[in-house]
XYZ file of C-alpha atoms in Angstrom:
575
model
C -0.205 -0.144 0.078
C 1.360 3.506 -0.854
C 0.494 5.072 2.522
C 2.214 2.002 4.450
C 5.331 4.078 5.479
C 2.725 6.989 7.057
C 0.391 4.781 8.678
C 3.404 2.481 10.350
C 4.603 5.463 12.083
C 1.560 5.167 14.423
C 2.903 1.776 14.981
C 6.538 3.241 15.967
C 5.175 5.425 17.945
C 3.252 2.862 19.872
C 6.238 0.439 20.098
C 8.200 3.154 21.989
C 5.101 3.463 24.839
C 3.973 7.085 23.162
C 0.102 5.931 23.175
C -1.840 9.407 23.738
C -2.867 11.123 20.812
C -4.759 14.152 19.879
C -6.448 14.871 16.312
C -7.434 18.081 14.857
C -9.768 17.307 12.159
C -9.002 18.093 8.958
C -8.484 16.587 5.135
C -4.605 16.675 4.214
C -4.087 15.176 7.374
C -6.353 11.744 6.775
C -3.429 9.379 6.690
C -2.004 10.179 10.070
C -5.481 10.508 11.636
C -6.531 6.974 10.226
C -3.284 5.268 11.738
C -3.883 6.528 15.329
C -7.597 6.465 14.931
C -7.363 2.356 14.022
C -4.509 1.949 16.000
C -5.935 -0.280 19.164
C -2.712 0.780 21.642
C -4.065 4.695 21.857
C -6.215 6.622 23.438
C -7.534 9.302 21.236
C -9.002 12.459 21.290
C -10.122 14.443 18.934
C -10.187 18.293 19.445
C -11.328 21.085 16.534
C -9.605 23.652 17.987
C -6.021 23.391 17.000
C -4.939 26.166 19.783
C -6.563 24.649 22.371
C -5.666 21.078 21.176
C -2.324 21.500 21.855
C -2.228 22.914 25.166
C -4.577 20.198 26.294
C -1.598 17.979 25.094
C 0.431 19.860 27.508
C -1.610 18.753 30.518
C -1.962 15.274 29.384
C 1.598 15.318 28.936
C 1.963 16.855 32.423
C -0.198 14.856 33.881
C 1.093 10.966 32.239
C 5.320 12.280 32.068
C 5.298 11.420 29.036
C 5.238 12.492 25.372
C 1.690 12.874 23.812
C 0.926 13.036 20.191
C -0.543 16.274 17.951
C -1.454 16.132 14.792
C -2.987 18.778 12.896
C -3.690 19.273 9.017
C -1.688 21.696 6.699
C -1.703 25.856 5.997
C -2.789 28.234 9.288
C -3.589 25.221 11.876
C -0.183 24.385 12.437
C 0.647 27.883 13.624
C -2.299 27.464 15.796
C -0.035 25.159 18.189
C 2.911 27.673 18.272
C 1.828 29.698 21.545
C 1.329 25.720 23.344
C 4.465 24.960 21.224
C 6.601 27.799 23.166
C 5.198 26.958 26.716
C 5.834 23.333 26.151
C 9.666 24.471 25.474
C 10.026 26.901 27.743
C 8.052 24.314 30.595
C 10.411 21.335 29.155
C 7.288 19.047 28.676
C 7.071 16.836 25.770
C 5.137 16.895 22.740
C 5.517 15.177 19.547
C 3.814 17.360 16.864
C 3.259 16.190 13.334
C 1.920 18.466 10.452
C 0.803 17.630 7.527
C 1.533 19.382 4.464
C 1.633 20.031 0.668
C 4.135 18.455 -1.429
C 7.050 21.038 -2.160
C 6.918 21.890 -5.516
C 3.151 23.466 -4.031
C 4.783 25.783 -1.776
C 4.088 29.164 -2.922
C 1.719 28.632 -5.756
C -1.314 29.624 -4.503
C -2.363 26.031 -3.641
C -5.079 25.988 -1.151
C -4.341 25.620 2.606
C -0.383 26.311 1.940
C 1.934 28.040 3.976
C 6.117 27.768 4.632
C 5.585 25.082 6.892
C 9.267 23.974 7.569
C 10.487 24.780 10.560
C 7.447 26.865 11.318
C 8.227 26.876 15.132
C 12.095 28.247 14.966
C 13.464 27.863 18.211
C 10.671 27.310 20.292
C 11.171 22.994 19.453
C 14.256 21.055 20.332
C 14.242 20.131 16.745
C 12.227 19.935 13.502
C 12.125 17.141 11.030
C 10.962 16.626 7.419
C 10.023 13.626 5.735
C 10.148 12.792 1.907
C 7.171 13.100 0.127
C 7.609 9.533 -1.914
C 8.206 6.686 0.031
C 9.358 4.333 -3.163
C 12.843 3.565 -2.260
C 13.781 1.775 1.074
C 16.269 4.727 2.267
C 12.882 6.935 2.501
C 11.129 4.165 4.100
C 14.210 3.817 6.745
C 14.516 7.438 6.839
C 11.119 7.826 8.126
C 11.343 5.378 10.793
C 14.928 6.863 11.586
C 13.339 10.484 12.011
C 10.610 9.341 13.906
C 12.954 7.018 16.861
C 15.024 10.039 17.088
C 12.084 12.729 17.208
C 10.120 10.914 19.989
C 13.594 9.998 22.022
C 14.695 13.789 21.811
C 11.291 15.109 23.282
C 11.924 12.941 26.082
C 15.219 13.240 27.061
C 16.284 16.261 29.469
C 15.153 18.847 29.104
C 12.434 17.065 27.752
C 10.172 19.170 25.058
C 8.235 19.296 21.835
C 9.570 18.575 18.444
C 8.020 18.812 15.432
C 7.714 16.472 12.130
C 6.417 18.368 9.009
C 5.192 15.723 6.728
C 4.331 16.652 3.009
C 1.414 14.146 1.673
C -0.001 13.792 -2.118
C -2.675 12.670 -2.982
C -4.760 10.356 -2.613
C -4.878 11.275 1.002
C -7.481 8.306 1.774
C -7.156 4.440 1.132
C -8.958 3.040 -1.624
C -12.427 1.610 -1.236
C -11.348 -2.313 -0.329
C -7.928 -1.179 1.413
C -7.619 -1.496 5.241
C -5.208 0.385 7.484
C -2.931 -2.147 8.539
C 0.547 -2.264 10.813
C 4.062 -3.498 10.231
C 4.940 -5.522 13.258
C 8.897 -5.288 12.637
C 10.006 -1.912 12.341
C 13.114 -1.036 13.930
C 12.864 0.909 17.155
C 16.124 2.780 18.443
C 15.886 2.761 22.217
C 18.368 4.983 24.326
C 19.465 3.451 28.093
C 19.151 5.924 30.469
C 20.940 5.974 33.554
C 20.975 8.177 36.300
C 22.839 11.714 36.843
C 25.883 11.088 39.647
C 28.868 12.877 40.626
C 32.085 11.004 41.500
C 33.450 11.029 44.919
C 35.774 13.464 44.330
C 33.315 16.157 43.400
C 30.982 15.167 45.975
C 33.476 15.831 48.300
C 34.602 19.140 46.812
C 31.243 20.228 47.196
C 31.361 19.628 50.606
C 34.251 20.839 50.901
C 32.886 23.971 49.704
C 29.688 24.109 51.343
C 31.259 24.299 55.014
C 33.176 27.269 53.851
C 29.817 29.261 53.809
C 28.041 30.197 57.119
C 25.198 31.827 54.735
C 23.490 29.537 52.343
C 20.326 29.938 50.615
C 18.464 26.843 48.834
C 15.671 28.883 46.094
C 13.667 26.172 44.053
C 12.227 27.102 40.620
C 9.013 25.601 39.248
C 8.498 21.914 39.264
C 6.398 18.401 39.740
C 5.825 17.423 43.240
C 8.095 14.881 44.271
C 7.974 13.389 47.793
C 10.968 11.797 47.757
C 13.287 15.166 46.929
C 11.061 17.173 49.319
C 12.482 14.229 52.192
C 16.155 14.484 50.715
C 16.105 18.645 50.864
C 14.375 19.031 54.367
C 17.329 16.620 55.553
C 19.924 18.250 53.747
C 18.846 21.902 54.752
C 18.271 20.641 58.579
C 21.542 18.588 58.315
C 23.299 22.233 56.843
C 21.285 24.508 58.751
C 20.086 25.857 55.349
C 16.564 28.041 54.704
C 14.803 26.680 51.194
C 12.487 29.861 49.266
C 10.151 27.673 47.780
C 6.709 29.830 45.713
C 3.759 27.760 45.432
C 4.855 26.533 42.431
C 7.903 24.813 43.671
C 5.210 22.365 44.999
C 7.578 22.057 48.096
C 4.616 23.534 50.489
C 4.243 19.806 52.392
C 7.849 20.992 54.076
C 7.608 22.381 57.352
C 11.175 24.139 56.566
C 9.822 25.865 53.240
C 10.033 29.801 53.705
C 6.462 30.834 51.781
C 6.203 34.291 51.849
C 9.654 35.851 50.653
C 7.877 37.586 47.826
C 5.617 39.411 49.902
C 8.578 40.210 52.844
C 11.357 40.934 50.136
C 8.896 43.540 48.880
C 8.451 45.208 52.796
C 11.187 44.421 54.772
C 13.908 47.535 53.670
C 17.226 47.422 52.568
C 18.728 46.574 56.292
C 16.648 43.419 56.520
C 17.504 42.855 52.931
C 21.151 42.858 53.690
C 21.120 40.523 56.779
C 19.369 38.103 54.629
C 22.211 38.203 51.504
C 23.364 34.726 51.043
C 27.001 34.012 50.377
C 26.210 30.669 48.638
C 23.208 30.314 46.603
C 22.029 26.667 45.616
C 19.126 26.848 42.834
C 17.414 24.639 40.991
C 13.863 23.957 38.998
C 13.035 26.509 36.478
C 11.214 29.493 36.933
C 10.457 31.411 39.480
C 7.072 33.884 40.235
C 8.398 36.244 42.617
C 9.565 39.507 41.085
C 11.271 40.801 44.505
C 12.877 37.776 45.193
C 14.430 38.242 41.599
C 15.442 41.745 42.234
C 16.880 41.162 46.112
C 19.287 38.800 44.402
C 20.205 40.294 41.573
C 20.983 43.555 43.579
C 22.643 41.578 46.504
C 24.186 38.711 44.576
C 25.957 35.723 46.730
C 29.934 35.053 46.081
C 28.823 31.610 44.671
C 25.705 30.569 43.070
C 25.466 26.969 42.127
C 22.675 25.570 40.065
C 21.459 21.410 39.790
C 20.012 20.102 36.705
C 20.942 16.471 35.166
C 22.197 18.476 31.912
C 21.292 20.778 29.808
C 22.756 24.607 29.231
C 21.434 26.533 32.476
C 19.739 29.863 32.757
C 21.213 32.790 34.710
C 17.956 33.919 36.397
C 19.958 36.245 39.130
C 23.293 36.920 37.265
C 25.442 35.373 39.703
C 25.758 31.445 38.118
C 29.358 30.400 38.776
C 29.053 26.347 38.872
C 26.617 24.169 36.985
C 26.401 20.836 38.695
C 24.978 18.156 36.608
C 23.227 15.565 38.296
C 19.703 14.713 40.421
C 18.132 17.112 42.839
C 17.329 14.082 44.797
C 21.108 12.680 44.509
C 22.980 15.423 45.592
C 20.819 17.022 48.183
C 20.878 13.014 49.848
C 24.468 13.042 49.090
C 25.670 16.082 50.901
C 23.847 15.807 53.683
C 25.900 15.149 56.655
C 25.502 14.212 60.615
C 28.786 15.195 61.200
C 28.924 18.389 63.777
C 30.768 21.303 63.020
C 32.729 23.706 65.114
C 30.699 25.697 67.337
C 31.053 28.865 66.144
C 30.755 27.936 62.120
C 27.498 26.225 63.601
C 26.026 29.166 65.385
C 26.835 31.791 62.228
C 24.791 29.445 59.929
C 22.343 28.926 62.724
C 21.824 32.695 63.088
C 21.616 33.086 59.250
C 18.881 30.360 59.321
C 16.759 32.228 62.019
C 17.063 35.955 60.347
C 14.827 34.081 57.698
C 12.636 32.083 59.377
C 12.280 35.586 61.499
C 10.370 37.167 58.627
C 8.717 34.486 57.633
C 7.087 34.214 60.922
C 6.552 37.943 61.140
C 5.120 37.934 57.671
C 2.555 34.987 58.489
C 1.571 37.133 62.153
C 0.999 39.893 59.795
C -1.048 37.902 56.925
C -2.991 35.883 59.956
C -4.433 39.319 61.238
C -5.097 40.892 57.747
C -7.103 37.458 56.874
C -9.051 37.171 59.912
C -10.776 40.891 59.350
C -13.766 39.988 57.106
C -13.609 41.283 53.442
C -14.635 40.534 50.365
C -12.235 40.563 48.059
C -10.680 38.099 45.658
C -7.590 37.696 47.728
C -9.690 36.677 50.377
C -11.227 34.554 48.519
C -8.607 32.820 47.066
C -7.185 32.139 51.064
C -10.560 30.716 52.098
C -10.351 28.703 48.560
C -6.748 27.143 49.458
C -7.501 26.194 53.073
C -10.849 24.667 52.177
C -9.125 22.181 49.491
C -9.032 18.187 50.045
C -6.503 16.408 50.613
C -5.391 15.137 47.635
C -5.957 17.466 44.124
C -4.882 19.135 41.701
C -4.395 22.822 41.541
C -4.137 24.612 38.514
C -3.477 28.390 38.303
C -4.231 30.921 35.461
C -1.734 33.546 34.607
C -2.132 37.554 35.688
C -3.783 37.580 38.958
C -4.869 34.080 39.828
C -1.137 32.891 40.321
C -0.139 35.731 42.630
C -3.113 35.561 45.106
C -2.898 32.373 45.188
C 1.332 32.958 46.473
C 0.167 35.187 48.409
C -2.176 33.120 50.090
C 0.402 29.850 50.178
C -0.355 26.408 51.007
C 0.113 25.047 54.604
C 2.672 22.438 55.287
C -0.342 20.156 56.372
C -1.633 19.751 52.721
C 1.085 17.732 51.254
C -1.515 16.018 48.781
C -1.753 19.519 46.826
C -0.044 19.243 43.214
C 0.035 22.774 41.894
C 0.315 23.090 37.895
C 0.372 26.751 36.233
C 2.065 27.743 32.282
C 4.665 29.604 33.923
C 6.741 28.336 30.860
C 5.938 32.056 28.701
C 3.297 33.238 31.757
C 0.472 33.866 28.946
C -3.381 33.804 29.729
C -4.257 32.330 26.247
C -3.927 28.152 27.193
C -4.396 27.713 31.026
C -8.257 26.450 31.042
C -7.147 23.947 28.089
C -3.897 22.996 30.137
C -6.353 22.121 33.333
C -8.517 19.824 30.877
C -5.700 18.235 29.682
C -5.168 17.484 33.042
C -8.761 16.614 34.107
C -8.764 14.073 30.595
C -6.164 11.559 32.258
C -6.899 11.081 35.897
C -9.185 10.627 38.111
C -8.185 13.125 41.461
C -10.228 16.293 42.034
C -8.839 19.232 39.527
C -9.479 22.716 40.419
C -8.616 25.776 38.165
C -8.208 29.354 39.696
C -8.925 31.804 36.867
C -9.510 35.421 36.018
C -12.178 36.189 33.579
C -9.740 37.901 30.812
C -7.754 34.176 30.900
C -10.636 32.318 31.163
C -12.834 33.836 28.350
C -9.889 34.187 26.243
C -9.943 30.248 26.413
C -13.246 29.054 25.781
C -12.929 27.000 23.332
C -11.005 24.518 25.862
C -14.532 23.078 26.668
C -15.040 22.617 22.574
C -15.082 19.376 22.590
C -17.304 15.926 23.174
C -15.595 14.900 26.603
C -16.502 15.096 30.219
C -14.987 16.466 32.627
C -16.655 15.504 35.669
C -13.472 16.434 37.932
C -12.632 19.525 36.670
C -14.193 22.983 39.095
C -13.410 26.075 37.713
C -13.353 29.437 39.881
C -13.564 32.748 37.684
C -12.716 35.682 39.504
C -14.705 38.146 37.428
C -13.939 41.617 38.047
C -14.640 42.581 34.319
C -11.131 43.718 33.544
C -7.523 43.134 33.275
C -7.099 44.107 37.148
C -3.732 43.364 37.281
C -2.816 46.948 35.139
C -5.070 48.622 37.855
C -2.023 47.237 40.753
C 1.464 47.527 39.300
C 2.918 50.548 38.767
C 2.931 52.325 35.135
C -0.549 51.365 33.727
C -2.040 51.750 36.901
C -1.343 55.516 36.302
C -1.976 56.636 32.954
C -5.183 58.296 31.403
C -5.105 55.480 28.631
C -5.168 52.634 31.634
C -9.324 52.017 31.256
C -9.656 51.829 27.498
C -5.851 49.889 26.328
C -4.484 48.267 29.462
C -7.633 47.351 31.496
C -9.275 46.112 28.768
C -12.931 46.192 30.617
C -15.729 43.419 29.113
C -19.161 42.890 30.510
C -19.179 38.979 30.147
C -20.433 36.301 33.085
C -19.759 32.832 33.039
C -23.171 32.263 33.050
C -24.262 31.504 29.918
C -20.885 29.791 29.019
C -21.805 26.849 31.809
C -25.691 26.738 30.191
C -24.231 26.584 26.563
C -21.417 23.198 28.060
C -24.116 22.088 29.954
C -22.198 22.772 33.549
C -23.385 23.415 37.428
C -22.708 27.013 37.799
C -22.664 28.476 41.132
C -22.389 32.728 41.962
C -20.902 34.688 44.306
C -21.380 38.621 44.885
C -21.017 38.721 48.816
C -19.595 37.772 51.656
C -22.725 36.184 52.638
C -22.559 33.610 49.686
C -18.888 32.635 50.198
C -19.947 29.667 52.688
C -22.563 28.199 50.426
C -21.249 28.921 47.390
C -17.836 26.894 48.382
C -19.696 24.886 50.094
C -21.306 23.516 46.898
C -18.304 23.911 44.853
C -16.173 20.920 46.671
C -18.748 18.552 46.082
C -17.984 16.294 43.763
C -21.227 14.766 41.756
C -20.335 13.634 38.581
C -20.533 17.643 36.726
C -17.916 20.127 35.869
C -18.208 23.207 37.828
C -17.894 26.807 37.227
C -18.321 29.009 40.891
C -18.423 32.565 39.544
C -17.352 35.604 42.138
C -18.352 38.932 40.263
C -16.531 42.178 42.284
C -15.578 45.416 41.607
C -11.778 46.454 40.597
C -11.591 49.380 42.595
C -12.497 47.258 45.982
C -10.010 44.142 45.256
C -7.691 47.184 44.478
C -8.139 48.808 48.176
C -8.401 45.386 49.639
C -4.936 44.394 48.052
C -2.977 47.857 49.123
C -4.340 46.935 52.559
C -2.774 43.883 52.489
C 0.638 45.345 51.434
C 0.074 48.098 53.763
C -0.484 45.417 56.933
C 2.702 43.920 55.797
C 4.716 46.886 55.724
C 2.969 47.292 59.245
C 5.034 44.743 60.675
C 7.984 46.392 59.834
C 6.782 49.610 61.561
C 5.782 51.334 57.954
């Protein structure tokens, strides 16, 4: 059969353990669609909106921790994948993207649905592949199989990420009437044997010796998946070496009692003298990006003598402009092997203890100020988020949309007792465009409760996340509807210019009520303090239906509440 090499792509993917695929409808991609749809090892989902489909694929890949296949037709369909491809690249999420294309001779000839698709995602994929358009020669078939092997391997290697495979397809695109889609079971599979990243004994001893020479060491953790083994190793390392750990809500370190949760809050208010007392001599980092702008500013201004970053391999970012050493190994391995039970000299030990206590003192001061703030009843988005997080079930996934939703959640924090909450957010590019779709992807492939906190702009921008035929009984969405981009009212710059309302805040008058009715979701509504208790109570009941809880409030009252929160923190410093 002429299309057999294309059909066998599905078989090769399955033999390499990639079994989840999202197919976007189209004609040019018909051979690929038929291949995956007819292969019994695949869990197939069809999503019509390519932009949403690609973000849903990110959610599937994050939840399964393995590559997910995306398929689309030719033309602008492939460009609609681009926002999610960039997000996947910077979040190191494995996607294998197949874009059907016209044969090369028809590019730039005004043929329908034809654009320049080779390398369309540019530097935001780990690699782009272009398959041959004719398969008459054995070398062409070999090249196809080799490219698919390499693409999947590359997608799943650290740092994981998206790869792109562009496939020119000639007509006819469908099998003849009596032909069936079959698969060759004797394909060559190229595998990679992975080994854990470790360090030589001499390297460990050198790091241990260097570590002992610093009395002020600080750990800052970036975005990462929840990993209980890592947390235990990190806790032991922190305790044995008396090192504070800074971890915002996306670090997923909230189950650790040692974690400094409110660094962004107190670093914004504590003043220069306190900041200087918090300055580390050695900074140890791991994970990806952090939310906290004030932590970044603090570490860029008061630079450490040395900065070590830990990751298994690859190029490292120099976020704080102080990087001196890249340690290529697994984080949990390093923390486990650098922990020590040996007693240091009393003087050295006391200096480390003092530095640790300074960080804990600021954390405790901020926690007291926050307790006082949240003990006062007020109707605001920040207060609702605090109450919402306190009422989350013991095991759930918490998804945070970008802009103020994630910032509110980070200010509120998650208590150590909530170790079963796993936090996710699209912080690769930090856009609002696919926040809901990514949460939908998670919900499609796990049974745990999934909660999304989102603002109105992100929610309505991504409404096609729900435009498909799959039920989402474990997804509940909290929409903070203040009828515009409130962040532009809160940050310096746009909040002070006369063009603010028309060009930055972008006011809108929508509510989620009609969207919920359109898709058959349960709809709950809060517009006052007295409705919060019952609204949250009903929202946390899982009864087989998607639920949307909408809080409708004014921008000015939220702005005042947030300013009061910041003033409460500052009052702890007498300012």
